[in-house]
Amino acid sequence: LVNYNRTEPPRGGDGKPSAGGGLKDEKPIAVAGVKADVLLPAGLQVGRVEILVPEREGPVAVKFQRAGNRVRFEVPKFLVYCVVRLRP
């Protein structure tokens, strides 16, 4: 998952949007409450859902519900990106 929401750098002297000065101007705004509803391939069994984000040391397990061939869960707050790992 990728979050592109950020505080934009100030406009340039010409009034046009500025790309900013690279990493020093990157000010991401965290996102929370992202809900996922994943359609699983036939035969895939999920026993654990984990998220991985740069802000945390290791994977974090999240609560999930399984209904037929779907898995539903809510992703905790993250800044720029989040990897979701479905484990057997």
mmCIF file of the C-alpha atoms, coordinates in Angstrom:
data_MODEL
# 
_entry.id   MODEL 
# 
loop_
_atom_site.group_PDB 
_atom_site.id 
_atom_site.type_symbol 
_atom_site.label_atom_id 
_atom_site.label_alt_id 
_atom_site.label_comp_id 
_atom_site.label_asym_id 
_atom_site.label_entity_id 
_atom_site.label_seq_id 
_atom_site.pdbx_PDB_ins_code 
_atom_site.Cartn_x 
_atom_site.Cartn_y 
_atom_site.Cartn_z 
_atom_site.occupancy 
_atom_site.B_iso_or_equiv 
_atom_site.pdbx_formal_charge 
_atom_site.auth_seq_id 
_atom_site.auth_comp_id 
_atom_site.auth_asym_id 
_atom_site.auth_atom_id 
_atom_site.pdbx_PDB_model_num 
ATOM 1  C CA . LEU A 1 1  ? 0.000   0.000   0.000   1.00 0.00 ? 1  LEU A CA 1 
ATOM 2  C CA . VAL A 1 2  ? 1.328   3.473   -0.833  1.00 0.00 ? 2  VAL A CA 1 
ATOM 3  C CA . ASN A 1 3  ? 0.292   6.766   0.763   1.00 0.00 ? 3  ASN A CA 1 
ATOM 4  C CA . TYR A 1 4  ? 1.051   9.823   -1.366  1.00 0.00 ? 4  TYR A CA 1 
ATOM 5  C CA . ASN A 1 5  ? -0.553  12.321  1.044   1.00 0.00 ? 5  ASN A CA 1 
ATOM 6  C CA . ARG A 1 6  ? 1.961   14.950  2.146   1.00 0.00 ? 6  ARG A CA 1 
ATOM 7  C CA . THR A 1 7  ? 2.363   18.576  3.083   1.00 0.00 ? 7  THR A CA 1 
ATOM 8  C CA . GLU A 1 8  ? 3.240   20.238  -0.204  1.00 0.00 ? 8  GLU A CA 1 
ATOM 9  C CA . PRO A 1 9  ? 6.326   22.473  -0.438  1.00 0.00 ? 9  PRO A CA 1 
ATOM 10 C CA . PRO A 1 10 ? 5.634   26.193  -0.845  1.00 0.00 ? 10 PRO A CA 1 
ATOM 11 C CA . ARG A 1 11 ? 4.996   27.481  -4.364  1.00 0.00 ? 11 ARG A CA 1 
ATOM 12 C CA . GLY A 1 12 ? 7.928   28.873  -6.304  1.00 0.00 ? 12 GLY A CA 1 
ATOM 13 C CA . GLY A 1 13 ? 8.509   32.578  -6.898  1.00 0.00 ? 13 GLY A CA 1 
ATOM 14 C CA . ASP A 1 14 ? 6.522   32.295  -10.127 1.00 0.00 ? 14 ASP A CA 1 
ATOM 15 C CA . GLY A 1 15 ? 3.494   30.992  -8.207  1.00 0.00 ? 15 GLY A CA 1 
ATOM 16 C CA . LYS A 1 16 ? 3.736   27.523  -9.714  1.00 0.00 ? 16 LYS A CA 1 
ATOM 17 C CA . PRO A 1 17 ? 3.833   24.369  -7.577  1.00 0.00 ? 17 PRO A CA 1 
ATOM 18 C CA . SER A 1 18 ? 7.350   23.440  -6.495  1.00 0.00 ? 18 SER A CA 1 
ATOM 19 C CA . ALA A 1 19 ? 8.779   19.932  -6.493  1.00 0.00 ? 19 ALA A CA 1 
ATOM 20 C CA . GLY A 1 20 ? 10.713  20.920  -3.378  1.00 0.00 ? 20 GLY A CA 1 
ATOM 21 C CA . GLY A 1 21 ? 14.299  20.097  -2.541  1.00 0.00 ? 21 GLY A CA 1 
ATOM 22 C CA . GLY A 1 22 ? 14.097  16.328  -2.356  1.00 0.00 ? 22 GLY A CA 1 
ATOM 23 C CA . LEU A 1 23 ? 14.063  14.307  0.859   1.00 0.00 ? 23 LEU A CA 1 
ATOM 24 C CA . LYS A 1 24 ? 14.544  17.326  3.113   1.00 0.00 ? 24 LYS A CA 1 
ATOM 25 C CA . ASP A 1 25 ? 11.182  18.690  1.935   1.00 0.00 ? 25 ASP A CA 1 
ATOM 26 C CA . GLU A 1 26 ? 9.278   15.407  2.165   1.00 0.00 ? 26 GLU A CA 1 
ATOM 27 C CA . LYS A 1 27 ? 6.641   15.769  4.876   1.00 0.00 ? 27 LYS A CA 1 
ATOM 28 C CA . PRO A 1 28 ? 4.319   12.768  4.626   1.00 0.00 ? 28 PRO A CA 1 
ATOM 29 C CA . ILE A 1 29 ? 0.988   12.816  6.429   1.00 0.00 ? 29 ILE A CA 1 
ATOM 30 C CA . ALA A 1 30 ? 0.233   9.482   8.108   1.00 0.00 ? 30 ALA A CA 1 
ATOM 31 C CA . VAL A 1 31 ? -2.836  7.547   7.040   1.00 0.00 ? 31 VAL A CA 1 
ATOM 32 C CA . ALA A 1 32 ? -4.933  5.390   9.374   1.00 0.00 ? 32 ALA A CA 1 
ATOM 33 C CA . GLY A 1 33 ? -8.017  3.230   9.105   1.00 0.00 ? 33 GLY A CA 1 
ATOM 34 C CA . VAL A 1 34 ? -7.280  1.724   5.686   1.00 0.00 ? 34 VAL A CA 1 
ATOM 35 C CA . LYS A 1 35 ? -9.548  -1.297  5.294   1.00 0.00 ? 35 LYS A CA 1 
ATOM 36 C CA . ALA A 1 36 ? -8.696  -4.157  2.966   1.00 0.00 ? 36 ALA A CA 1 
ATOM 37 C CA . ASP A 1 37 ? -10.888 -6.857  1.470   1.00 0.00 ? 37 ASP A CA 1 
ATOM 38 C CA . VAL A 1 38 ? -8.672  -9.381  -0.322  1.00 0.00 ? 38 VAL A CA 1 
ATOM 39 C CA . LEU A 1 39 ? -9.959  -12.044 -2.697  1.00 0.00 ? 39 LEU A CA 1 
ATOM 40 C CA . LEU A 1 40 ? -7.895  -15.202 -2.165  1.00 0.00 ? 40 LEU A CA 1 
ATOM 41 C CA . PRO A 1 41 ? -6.950  -17.726 -4.839  1.00 0.00 ? 41 PRO A CA 1 
ATOM 42 C CA . ALA A 1 42 ? -8.663  -21.102 -4.530  1.00 0.00 ? 42 ALA A CA 1 
ATOM 43 C CA . GLY A 1 43 ? -7.025  -23.288 -1.895  1.00 0.00 ? 43 GLY A CA 1 
ATOM 44 C CA . LEU A 1 44 ? -5.037  -20.524 -0.155  1.00 0.00 ? 44 LEU A CA 1 
ATOM 45 C CA . GLN A 1 45 ? -5.408  -20.758 3.619   1.00 0.00 ? 45 GLN A CA 1 
ATOM 46 C CA . VAL A 1 46 ? -4.592  -17.686 5.724   1.00 0.00 ? 46 VAL A CA 1 
ATOM 47 C CA . GLY A 1 47 ? -3.749  -18.104 9.400   1.00 0.00 ? 47 GLY A CA 1 
ATOM 48 C CA . ARG A 1 48 ? -2.023  -14.779 10.005  1.00 0.00 ? 48 ARG A CA 1 
ATOM 49 C CA . VAL A 1 49 ? -1.961  -11.299 8.452   1.00 0.00 ? 49 VAL A CA 1 
ATOM 50 C CA . GLU A 1 50 ? 1.151   -9.180  9.043   1.00 0.00 ? 50 GLU A CA 1 
ATOM 51 C CA . ILE A 1 51 ? 2.145   -5.677  8.056   1.00 0.00 ? 51 ILE A CA 1 
ATOM 52 C CA . LEU A 1 52 ? 5.649   -4.365  7.541   1.00 0.00 ? 52 LEU A CA 1 
ATOM 53 C CA . VAL A 1 53 ? 6.440   -0.631  7.599   1.00 0.00 ? 53 VAL A CA 1 
ATOM 54 C CA . PRO A 1 54 ? 9.750   1.248   7.832   1.00 0.00 ? 54 PRO A CA 1 
ATOM 55 C CA . GLU A 1 55 ? 8.590   2.908   11.067  1.00 0.00 ? 55 GLU A CA 1 
ATOM 56 C CA . ARG A 1 56 ? 8.584   -0.434  12.945  1.00 0.00 ? 56 ARG A CA 1 
ATOM 57 C CA . GLU A 1 57 ? 11.323  -2.978  13.652  1.00 0.00 ? 57 GLU A CA 1 
ATOM 58 C CA . GLY A 1 58 ? 9.582   -6.097  12.402  1.00 0.00 ? 58 GLY A CA 1 
ATOM 59 C CA . PRO A 1 59 ? 6.256   -7.477  11.228  1.00 0.00 ? 59 PRO A CA 1 
ATOM 60 C CA . VAL A 1 60 ? 3.100   -6.651  13.181  1.00 0.00 ? 60 VAL A CA 1 
ATOM 61 C CA . ALA A 1 61 ? 0.167   -9.081  13.253  1.00 0.00 ? 61 ALA A CA 1 
ATOM 62 C CA . VAL A 1 62 ? -3.258  -7.580  12.607  1.00 0.00 ? 62 VAL A CA 1 
ATOM 63 C CA . LYS A 1 63 ? -6.682  -9.005  13.385  1.00 0.00 ? 63 LYS A CA 1 
ATOM 64 C CA . PHE A 1 64 ? -8.552  -10.336 10.390  1.00 0.00 ? 64 PHE A CA 1 
ATOM 65 C CA . GLN A 1 65 ? -11.790 -12.049 9.429   1.00 0.00 ? 65 GLN A CA 1 
ATOM 66 C CA . ARG A 1 66 ? -12.078 -14.792 6.864   1.00 0.00 ? 66 ARG A CA 1 
ATOM 67 C CA . ALA A 1 67 ? -15.331 -15.246 4.960   1.00 0.00 ? 67 ALA A CA 1 
ATOM 68 C CA . GLY A 1 68 ? -15.266 -17.832 2.196   1.00 0.00 ? 68 GLY A CA 1 
ATOM 69 C CA . ASN A 1 69 ? -12.458 -16.913 -0.181  1.00 0.00 ? 69 ASN A CA 1 
ATOM 70 C CA . ARG A 1 70 ? -11.980 -13.391 1.245   1.00 0.00 ? 70 ARG A CA 1 
ATOM 71 C CA . VAL A 1 71 ? -9.866  -11.956 4.050   1.00 0.00 ? 71 VAL A CA 1 
ATOM 72 C CA . ARG A 1 72 ? -10.769 -8.587  5.609   1.00 0.00 ? 72 ARG A CA 1 
ATOM 73 C CA . PHE A 1 73 ? -8.592  -6.492  7.898   1.00 0.00 ? 73 PHE A CA 1 
ATOM 74 C CA . GLU A 1 74 ? -7.701  -2.924  8.849   1.00 0.00 ? 74 GLU A CA 1 
ATOM 75 C CA . VAL A 1 75 ? -4.145  -1.666  8.457   1.00 0.00 ? 75 VAL A CA 1 
ATOM 76 C CA . PRO A 1 76 ? -2.653  0.306   11.375  1.00 0.00 ? 76 PRO A CA 1 
ATOM 77 C CA . LYS A 1 77 ? -1.411  3.860   10.837  1.00 0.00 ? 77 LYS A CA 1 
ATOM 78 C CA . PHE A 1 78 ? 1.548   4.243   8.449   1.00 0.00 ? 78 PHE A CA 1 
ATOM 79 C CA . LEU A 1 79 ? 3.444   7.064   6.761   1.00 0.00 ? 79 LEU A CA 1 
ATOM 80 C CA . VAL A 1 80 ? 4.524   6.300   3.193   1.00 0.00 ? 80 VAL A CA 1 
ATOM 81 C CA . TYR A 1 81 ? 4.163   2.601   2.470   1.00 0.00 ? 81 TYR A CA 1 
ATOM 82 C CA . CYS A 1 82 ? 3.001   -0.639  4.037   1.00 0.00 ? 82 CYS A CA 1 
ATOM 83 C CA . VAL A 1 83 ? 3.558   -4.222  2.910   1.00 0.00 ? 83 VAL A CA 1 
ATOM 84 C CA . VAL A 1 84 ? 0.856   -6.737  3.800   1.00 0.00 ? 84 VAL A CA 1 
ATOM 85 C CA . ARG A 1 85 ? 1.908   -10.356 4.201   1.00 0.00 ? 85 ARG A CA 1 
ATOM 86 C CA . LEU A 1 86 ? -0.641  -13.180 4.285   1.00 0.00 ? 86 LEU A CA 1 
ATOM 87 C CA . ARG A 1 87 ? 0.706   -16.260 6.072   1.00 0.00 ? 87 ARG A CA 1 
ATOM 88 C CA . PRO A 1 88 ? -0.661  -19.810 6.243   1.00 0.00 ? 88 PRO A CA 1 
# 
